[in-house]
Short mmCIF file of C-alpha atoms in Angstrom, two decimals:
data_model
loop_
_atom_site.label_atom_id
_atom_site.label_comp_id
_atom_site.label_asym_id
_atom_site.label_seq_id
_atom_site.Cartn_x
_atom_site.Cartn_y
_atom_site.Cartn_z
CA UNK A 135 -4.66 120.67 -177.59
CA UNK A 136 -1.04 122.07 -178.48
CA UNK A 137 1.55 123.08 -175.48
CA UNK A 138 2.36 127.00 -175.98
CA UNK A 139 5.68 127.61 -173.70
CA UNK A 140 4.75 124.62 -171.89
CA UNK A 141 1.46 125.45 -170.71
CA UNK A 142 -1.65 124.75 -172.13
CA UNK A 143 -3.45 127.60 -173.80
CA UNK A 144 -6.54 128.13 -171.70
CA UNK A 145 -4.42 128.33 -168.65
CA UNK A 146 -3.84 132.32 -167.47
CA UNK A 147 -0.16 133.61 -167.63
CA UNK A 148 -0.05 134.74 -163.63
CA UNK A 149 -2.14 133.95 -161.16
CA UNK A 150 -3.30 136.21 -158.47
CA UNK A 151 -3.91 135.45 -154.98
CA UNK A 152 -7.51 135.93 -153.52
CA UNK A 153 -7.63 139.81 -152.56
CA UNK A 154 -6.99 140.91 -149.14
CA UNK A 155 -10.86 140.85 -147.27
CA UNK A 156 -11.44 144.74 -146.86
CA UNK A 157 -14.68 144.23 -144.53
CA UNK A 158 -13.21 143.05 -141.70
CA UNK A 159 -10.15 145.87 -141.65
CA UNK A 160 -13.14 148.22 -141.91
CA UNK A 161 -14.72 146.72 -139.14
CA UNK A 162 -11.81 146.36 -136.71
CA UNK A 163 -11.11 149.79 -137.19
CA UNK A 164 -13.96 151.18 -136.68
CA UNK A 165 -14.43 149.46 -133.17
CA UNK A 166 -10.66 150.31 -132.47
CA UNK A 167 -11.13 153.72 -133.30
CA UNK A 168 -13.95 153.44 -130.54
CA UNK A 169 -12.02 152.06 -128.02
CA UNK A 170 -9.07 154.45 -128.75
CA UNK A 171 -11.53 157.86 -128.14
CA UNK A 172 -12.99 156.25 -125.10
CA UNK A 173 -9.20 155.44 -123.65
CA UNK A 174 -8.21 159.13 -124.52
CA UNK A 175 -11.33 160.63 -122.14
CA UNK A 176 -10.73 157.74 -119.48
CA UNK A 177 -8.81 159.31 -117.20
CA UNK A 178 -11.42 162.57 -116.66
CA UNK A 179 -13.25 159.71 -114.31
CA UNK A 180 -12.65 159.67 -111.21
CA UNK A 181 -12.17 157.02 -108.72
CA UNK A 182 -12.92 153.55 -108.48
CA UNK A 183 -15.86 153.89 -111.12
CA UNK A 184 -12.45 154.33 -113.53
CA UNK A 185 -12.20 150.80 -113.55
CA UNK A 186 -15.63 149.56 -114.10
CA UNK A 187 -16.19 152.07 -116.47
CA UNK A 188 -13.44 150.37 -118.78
CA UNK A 189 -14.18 147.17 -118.33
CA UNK A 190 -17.40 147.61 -119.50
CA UNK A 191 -15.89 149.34 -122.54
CA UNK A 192 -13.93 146.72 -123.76
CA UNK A 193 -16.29 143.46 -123.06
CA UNK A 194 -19.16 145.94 -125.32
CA UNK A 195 -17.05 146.72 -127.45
CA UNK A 196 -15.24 142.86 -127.95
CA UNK A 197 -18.58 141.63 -128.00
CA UNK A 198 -20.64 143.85 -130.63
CA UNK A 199 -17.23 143.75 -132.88
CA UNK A 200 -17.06 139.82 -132.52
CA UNK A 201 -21.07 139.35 -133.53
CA UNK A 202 -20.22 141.41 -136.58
CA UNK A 203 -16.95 140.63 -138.09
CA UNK A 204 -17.52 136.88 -138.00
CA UNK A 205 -20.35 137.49 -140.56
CA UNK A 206 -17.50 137.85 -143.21
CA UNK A 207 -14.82 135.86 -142.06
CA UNK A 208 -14.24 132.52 -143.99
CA UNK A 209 -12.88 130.16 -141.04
CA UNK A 210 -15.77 128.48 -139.47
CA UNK A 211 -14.51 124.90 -140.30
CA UNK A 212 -11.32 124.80 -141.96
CA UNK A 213 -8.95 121.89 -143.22
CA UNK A 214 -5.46 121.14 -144.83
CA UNK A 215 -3.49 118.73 -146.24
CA UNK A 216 -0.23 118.15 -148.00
CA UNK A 217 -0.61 115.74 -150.87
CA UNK A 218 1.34 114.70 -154.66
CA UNK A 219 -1.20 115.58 -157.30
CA UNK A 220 -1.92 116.77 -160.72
CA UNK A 221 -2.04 120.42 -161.45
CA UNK A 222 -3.80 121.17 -164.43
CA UNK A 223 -6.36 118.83 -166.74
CA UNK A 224 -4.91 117.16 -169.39
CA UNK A 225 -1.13 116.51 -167.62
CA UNK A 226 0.27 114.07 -165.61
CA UNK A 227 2.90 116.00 -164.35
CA UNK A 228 2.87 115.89 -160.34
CA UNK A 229 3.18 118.88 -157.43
CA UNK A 230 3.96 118.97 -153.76
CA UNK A 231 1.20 121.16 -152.60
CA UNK A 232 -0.89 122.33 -149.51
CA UNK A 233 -4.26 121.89 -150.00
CA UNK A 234 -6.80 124.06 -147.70
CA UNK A 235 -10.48 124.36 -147.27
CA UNK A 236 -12.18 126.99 -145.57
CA UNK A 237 -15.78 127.20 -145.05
CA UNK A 238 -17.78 130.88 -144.18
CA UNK A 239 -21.52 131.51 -143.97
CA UNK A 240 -21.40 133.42 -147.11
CA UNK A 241 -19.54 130.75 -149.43
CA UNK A 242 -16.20 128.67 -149.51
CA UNK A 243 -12.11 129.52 -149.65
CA UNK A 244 -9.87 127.21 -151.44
CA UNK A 245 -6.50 127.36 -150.79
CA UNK A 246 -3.30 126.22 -152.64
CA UNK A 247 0.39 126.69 -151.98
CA UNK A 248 3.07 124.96 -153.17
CA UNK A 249 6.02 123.42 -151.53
CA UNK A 250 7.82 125.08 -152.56
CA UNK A 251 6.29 127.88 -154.31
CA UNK A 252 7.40 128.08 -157.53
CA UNK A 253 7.28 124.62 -158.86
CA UNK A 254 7.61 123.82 -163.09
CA UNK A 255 8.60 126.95 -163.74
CA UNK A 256 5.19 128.72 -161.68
CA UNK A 257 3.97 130.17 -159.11
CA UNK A 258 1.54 128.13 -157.19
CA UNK A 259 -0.29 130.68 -154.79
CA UNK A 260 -3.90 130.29 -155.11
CA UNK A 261 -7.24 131.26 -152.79
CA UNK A 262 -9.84 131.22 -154.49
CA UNK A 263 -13.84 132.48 -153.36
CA UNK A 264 -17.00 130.19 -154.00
CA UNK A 265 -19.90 132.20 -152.79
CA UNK A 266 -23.48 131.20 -151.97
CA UNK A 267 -24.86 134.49 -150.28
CA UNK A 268 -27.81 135.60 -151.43
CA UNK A 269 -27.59 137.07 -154.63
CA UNK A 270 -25.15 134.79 -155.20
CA UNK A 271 -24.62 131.57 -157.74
CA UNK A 272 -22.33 129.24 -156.55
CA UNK A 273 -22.62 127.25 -159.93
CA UNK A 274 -21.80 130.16 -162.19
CA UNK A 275 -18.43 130.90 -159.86
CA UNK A 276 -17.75 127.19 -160.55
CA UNK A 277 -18.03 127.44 -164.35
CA UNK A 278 -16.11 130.95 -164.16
CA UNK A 279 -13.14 129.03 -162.59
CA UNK A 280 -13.06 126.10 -165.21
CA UNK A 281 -13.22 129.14 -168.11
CA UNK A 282 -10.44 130.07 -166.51
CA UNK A 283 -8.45 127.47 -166.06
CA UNK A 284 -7.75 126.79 -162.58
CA UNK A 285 -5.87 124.27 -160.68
CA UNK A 286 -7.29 121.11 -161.04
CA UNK A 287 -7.22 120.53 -157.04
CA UNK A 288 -8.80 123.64 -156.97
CA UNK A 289 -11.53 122.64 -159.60
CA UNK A 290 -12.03 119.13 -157.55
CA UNK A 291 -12.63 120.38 -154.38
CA UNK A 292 -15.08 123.56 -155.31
CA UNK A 293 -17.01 120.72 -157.16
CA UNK A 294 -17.40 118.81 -154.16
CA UNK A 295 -20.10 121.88 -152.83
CA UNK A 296 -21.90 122.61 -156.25
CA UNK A 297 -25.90 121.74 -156.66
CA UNK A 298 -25.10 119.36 -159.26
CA UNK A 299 -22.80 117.11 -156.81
CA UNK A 300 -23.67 113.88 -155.47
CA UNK A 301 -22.65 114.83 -152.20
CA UNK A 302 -25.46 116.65 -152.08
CA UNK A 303 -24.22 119.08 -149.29
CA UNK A 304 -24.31 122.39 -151.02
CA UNK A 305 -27.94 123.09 -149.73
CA UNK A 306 -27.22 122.42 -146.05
CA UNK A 307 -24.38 124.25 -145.63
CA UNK A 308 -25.95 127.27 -147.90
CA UNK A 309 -29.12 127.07 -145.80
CA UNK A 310 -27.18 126.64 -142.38
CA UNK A 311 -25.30 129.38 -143.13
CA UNK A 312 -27.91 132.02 -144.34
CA UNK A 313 -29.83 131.09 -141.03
CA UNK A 314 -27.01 131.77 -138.44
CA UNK A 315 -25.96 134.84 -140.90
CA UNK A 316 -29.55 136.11 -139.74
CA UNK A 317 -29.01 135.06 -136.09
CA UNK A 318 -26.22 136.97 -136.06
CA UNK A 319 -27.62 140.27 -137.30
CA UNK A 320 -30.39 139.76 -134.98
CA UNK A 321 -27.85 139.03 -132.23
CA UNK A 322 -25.90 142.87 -133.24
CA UNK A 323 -29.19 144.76 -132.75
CA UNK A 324 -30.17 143.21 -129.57
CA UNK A 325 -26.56 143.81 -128.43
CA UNK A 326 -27.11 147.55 -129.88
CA UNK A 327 -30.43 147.49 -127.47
CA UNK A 328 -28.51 146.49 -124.18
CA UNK A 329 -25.55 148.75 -124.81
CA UNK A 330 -28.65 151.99 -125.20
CA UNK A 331 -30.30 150.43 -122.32
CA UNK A 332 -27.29 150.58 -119.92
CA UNK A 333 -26.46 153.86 -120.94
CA UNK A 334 -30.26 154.96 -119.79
CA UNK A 335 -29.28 153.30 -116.58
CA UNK A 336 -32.29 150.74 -117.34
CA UNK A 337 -29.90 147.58 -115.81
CA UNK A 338 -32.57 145.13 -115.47
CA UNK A 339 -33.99 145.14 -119.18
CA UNK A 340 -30.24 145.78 -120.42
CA UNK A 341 -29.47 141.98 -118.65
CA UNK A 342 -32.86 140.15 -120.50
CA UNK A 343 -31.20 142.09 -123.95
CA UNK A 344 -27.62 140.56 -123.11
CA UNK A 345 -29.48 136.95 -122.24
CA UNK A 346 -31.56 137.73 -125.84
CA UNK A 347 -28.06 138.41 -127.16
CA UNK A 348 -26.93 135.27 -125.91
CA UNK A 349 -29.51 132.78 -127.25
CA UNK A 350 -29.12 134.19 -130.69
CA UNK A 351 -25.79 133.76 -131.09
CA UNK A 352 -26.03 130.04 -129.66
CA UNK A 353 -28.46 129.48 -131.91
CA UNK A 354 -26.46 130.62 -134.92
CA UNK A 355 -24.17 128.07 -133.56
CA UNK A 356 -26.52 125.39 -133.44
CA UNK A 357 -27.10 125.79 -137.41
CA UNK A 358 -23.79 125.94 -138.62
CA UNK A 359 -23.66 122.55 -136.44
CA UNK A 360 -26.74 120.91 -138.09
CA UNK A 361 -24.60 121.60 -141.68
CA UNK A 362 -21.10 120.46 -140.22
CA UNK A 363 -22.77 117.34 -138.83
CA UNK A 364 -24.41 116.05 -142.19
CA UNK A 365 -23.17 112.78 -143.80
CA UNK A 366 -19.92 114.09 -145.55
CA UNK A 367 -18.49 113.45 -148.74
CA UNK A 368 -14.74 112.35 -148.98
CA UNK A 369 -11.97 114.51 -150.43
CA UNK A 370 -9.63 112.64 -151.58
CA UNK A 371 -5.82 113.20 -152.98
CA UNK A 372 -4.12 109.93 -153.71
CA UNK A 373 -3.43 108.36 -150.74
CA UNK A 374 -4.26 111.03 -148.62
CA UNK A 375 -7.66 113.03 -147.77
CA UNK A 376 -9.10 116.48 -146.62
CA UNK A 377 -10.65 116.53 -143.43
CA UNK A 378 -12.25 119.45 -142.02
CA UNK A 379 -13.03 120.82 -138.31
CA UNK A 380 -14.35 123.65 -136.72
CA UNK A 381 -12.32 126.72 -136.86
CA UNK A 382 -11.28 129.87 -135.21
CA UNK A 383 -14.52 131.90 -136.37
CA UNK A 384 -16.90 129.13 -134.36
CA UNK A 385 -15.10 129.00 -131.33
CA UNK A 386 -14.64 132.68 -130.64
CA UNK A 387 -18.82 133.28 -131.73
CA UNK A 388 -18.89 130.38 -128.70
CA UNK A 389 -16.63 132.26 -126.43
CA UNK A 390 -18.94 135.47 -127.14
CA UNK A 391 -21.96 133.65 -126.55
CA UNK A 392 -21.07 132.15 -123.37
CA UNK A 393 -20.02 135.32 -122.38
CA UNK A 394 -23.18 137.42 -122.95
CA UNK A 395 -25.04 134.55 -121.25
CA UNK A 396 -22.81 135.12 -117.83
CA UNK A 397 -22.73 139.06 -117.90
CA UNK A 398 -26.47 138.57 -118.90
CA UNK A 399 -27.34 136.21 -115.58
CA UNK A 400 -24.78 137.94 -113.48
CA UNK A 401 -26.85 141.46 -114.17
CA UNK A 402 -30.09 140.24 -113.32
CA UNK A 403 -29.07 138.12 -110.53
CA UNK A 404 -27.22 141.09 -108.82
CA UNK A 405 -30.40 143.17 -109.70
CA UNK A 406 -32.55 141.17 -107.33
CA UNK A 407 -29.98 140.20 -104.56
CA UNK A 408 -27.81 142.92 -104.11
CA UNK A 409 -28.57 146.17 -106.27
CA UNK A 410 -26.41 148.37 -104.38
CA UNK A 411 -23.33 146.36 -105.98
CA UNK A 412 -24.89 146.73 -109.18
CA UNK A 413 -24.89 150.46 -109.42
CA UNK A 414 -22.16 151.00 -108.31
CA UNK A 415 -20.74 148.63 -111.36
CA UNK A 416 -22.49 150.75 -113.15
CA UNK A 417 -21.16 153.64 -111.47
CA UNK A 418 -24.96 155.07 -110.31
CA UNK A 419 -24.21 154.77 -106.26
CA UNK A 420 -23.01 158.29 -105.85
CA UNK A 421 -24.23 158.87 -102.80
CA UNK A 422 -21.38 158.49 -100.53
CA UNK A 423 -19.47 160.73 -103.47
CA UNK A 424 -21.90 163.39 -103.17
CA UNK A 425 -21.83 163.32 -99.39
CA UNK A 426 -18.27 163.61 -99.48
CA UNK A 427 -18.72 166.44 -102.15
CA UNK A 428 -20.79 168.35 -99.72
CA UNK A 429 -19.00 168.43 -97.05
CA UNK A 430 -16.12 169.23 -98.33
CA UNK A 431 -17.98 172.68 -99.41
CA UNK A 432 -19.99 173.42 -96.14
CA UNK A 433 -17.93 175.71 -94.10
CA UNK A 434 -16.03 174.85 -90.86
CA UNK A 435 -18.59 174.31 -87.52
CA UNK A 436 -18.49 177.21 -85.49
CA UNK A 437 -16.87 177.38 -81.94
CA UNK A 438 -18.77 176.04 -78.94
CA UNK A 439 -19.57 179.88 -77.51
CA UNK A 440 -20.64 180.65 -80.80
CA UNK A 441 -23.35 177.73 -80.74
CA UNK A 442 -24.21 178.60 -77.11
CA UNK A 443 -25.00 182.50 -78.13
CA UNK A 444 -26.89 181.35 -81.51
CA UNK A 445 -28.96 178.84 -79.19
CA UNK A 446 -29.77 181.73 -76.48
CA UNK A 447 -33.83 181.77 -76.48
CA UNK A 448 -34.72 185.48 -78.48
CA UNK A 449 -37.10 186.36 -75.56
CA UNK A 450 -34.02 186.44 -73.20
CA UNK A 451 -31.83 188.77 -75.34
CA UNK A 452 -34.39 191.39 -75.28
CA UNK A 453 -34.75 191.95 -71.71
CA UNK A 454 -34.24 194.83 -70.51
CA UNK A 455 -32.59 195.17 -67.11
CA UNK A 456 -34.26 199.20 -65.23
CA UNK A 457 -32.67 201.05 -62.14
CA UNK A 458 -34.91 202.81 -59.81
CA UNK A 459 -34.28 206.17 -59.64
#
């Protein structure tokens, strides 16, 4: 193999950086958009039912755009290091580099940056995608990269989660995460269900869908845990190795979870103890509005002599009173 501008041949000319995830902009959006149309009519409500009105905007909305974003995102266990290594097959030439790892339901992220970036006259800004979706082959993405010549840091890592590994963890973390993928779409359309069943002013059902809500995204959890908690396979760079941990993708679904599971309790709880304070949460106790309505259109009580004609029996007003002639 012959150097060509002091690069081997099979080795691309520029490297470009993983593209920018489109999904979740599309998603955020959306439910921003949401919020944004809801703030604009806000302040036609009136009185106290302002506020509760808008905080039940924004936990719905945080919750349903939580349950689906984190079905793209990449960061559910994550890792870096900073470590001296080779950089491509075949050379012995050494690079300062950040190393990361970041692990999705869908497939793996593999970081590399250099310190500094432009090291031997290149650029070293990599993140590179290893799916395992279905429809997917996580094995054909891995021979794709070495066609193409990636880093070899790059090349060591993404071999660490192919089939043919003897780490042998590709198939728990692709089954984990197909499992809490479905747990989570499950979890968006019972979270669709509560939001239509508030809005039909059906409370009591609404809280079971939020506690339904709640178990499935706990139990999404609980997969993704089975996978991280698997006899792992050292990564290793010299002297140094890659360690991994739960990321910011796992601990918000845990946030939301925990969340739907209080609003879920505290909704049936207030339904049987005191469901006056419920609806008017919920803004359905307009009674005392009404009543204040009303009388503010009935007209003003008449007078005392007024009420003492208008109670007068009728047989009394048509007496007549006769002089003898």
């Amino acid at each position: 193999m012959t150097l060509w501008n002091g690069s081997y041949p099979f080795y691309p000319g520029a490297n470009a950086c993983f593209p920018f995830d489109t999904t979740r902009a599309v998603i955020v959006t959306i439910f921003l958009s949401m919020l944004v149309t809801f703030i604009i009519i806000l302040p036609g409500i009136r009185g106290r039912g302002r506020l509760f009105w808008f905080l039940r905007l924004v936990l719905g909305l945080f919750m349903g755009a939580v349950v689906l974003t984190v079905q793209f995102t990449g960061d559910w266990e994550t890792g870096w290091v900073q470590a001296n290594t080779s950089y491509k097959s075949f050379s012995h030439v050494q690079v300062n580099v950040d190393i990361g790892l970041h692990i999705g339901l869908a497939g793996v992220n593999i970081t590399l940056r250099g310190n500094p970036v432009n090291q031997i006259n290149e650029t070293i800004n990599y993140n590179e995608h290893f799916p395992w979706n279905f429809g997917a082959d996580y094995d054909r993405s891995y021979s794709e990269g070495l066609e193409k010549g990636l880093p070899s840091p790059i090349l060591y890592v993404a071999e660490k989660f192919s089939t043919q590994s003897p780490c042998a963890v590709h198939r728990q973390y692709r089954i984990a995460g197909h499992y809490a993928s479905l747990t989570l779409w499950l979890a968006f359309c019972t979270w669709l269900m509560s939001i239509l069943l508030f809005c039909m002013s059906i409370l009591l059902y609404g809280g079971h869908m939020l506690l339904l809500t709640a178990a499935l995204i706990l139990f999404s959890l609980l997969f993704f845990f089975t996978a991280r908690n698997t006899p792992g396979c050292p990564i290793q760079f010299g002297s140094v190795s890659l360690r991994t941990d739960y990321g910011e993708s796992f601990w918000l679904t845990l946030a939301t979870g925990l969340l739907c599971l209080l609003l879920g309790l505290g909704i049936i709880i207030l339904n049987s103890v005191q469901p006056e304070k419920l609806k008017l949460i919920f803004s359905l106790d307009k009674s005392s509005e009404e009543e204040v309505w009303d009388k503010s259109r009935l007209p003003a009580e008449p007078s005392c002599s007024v009420q003492d004609v208008l109670m007068v029996p009728l047989g009394e007003l048509c007496q007549v009173t006769a002089t003898q002639l």
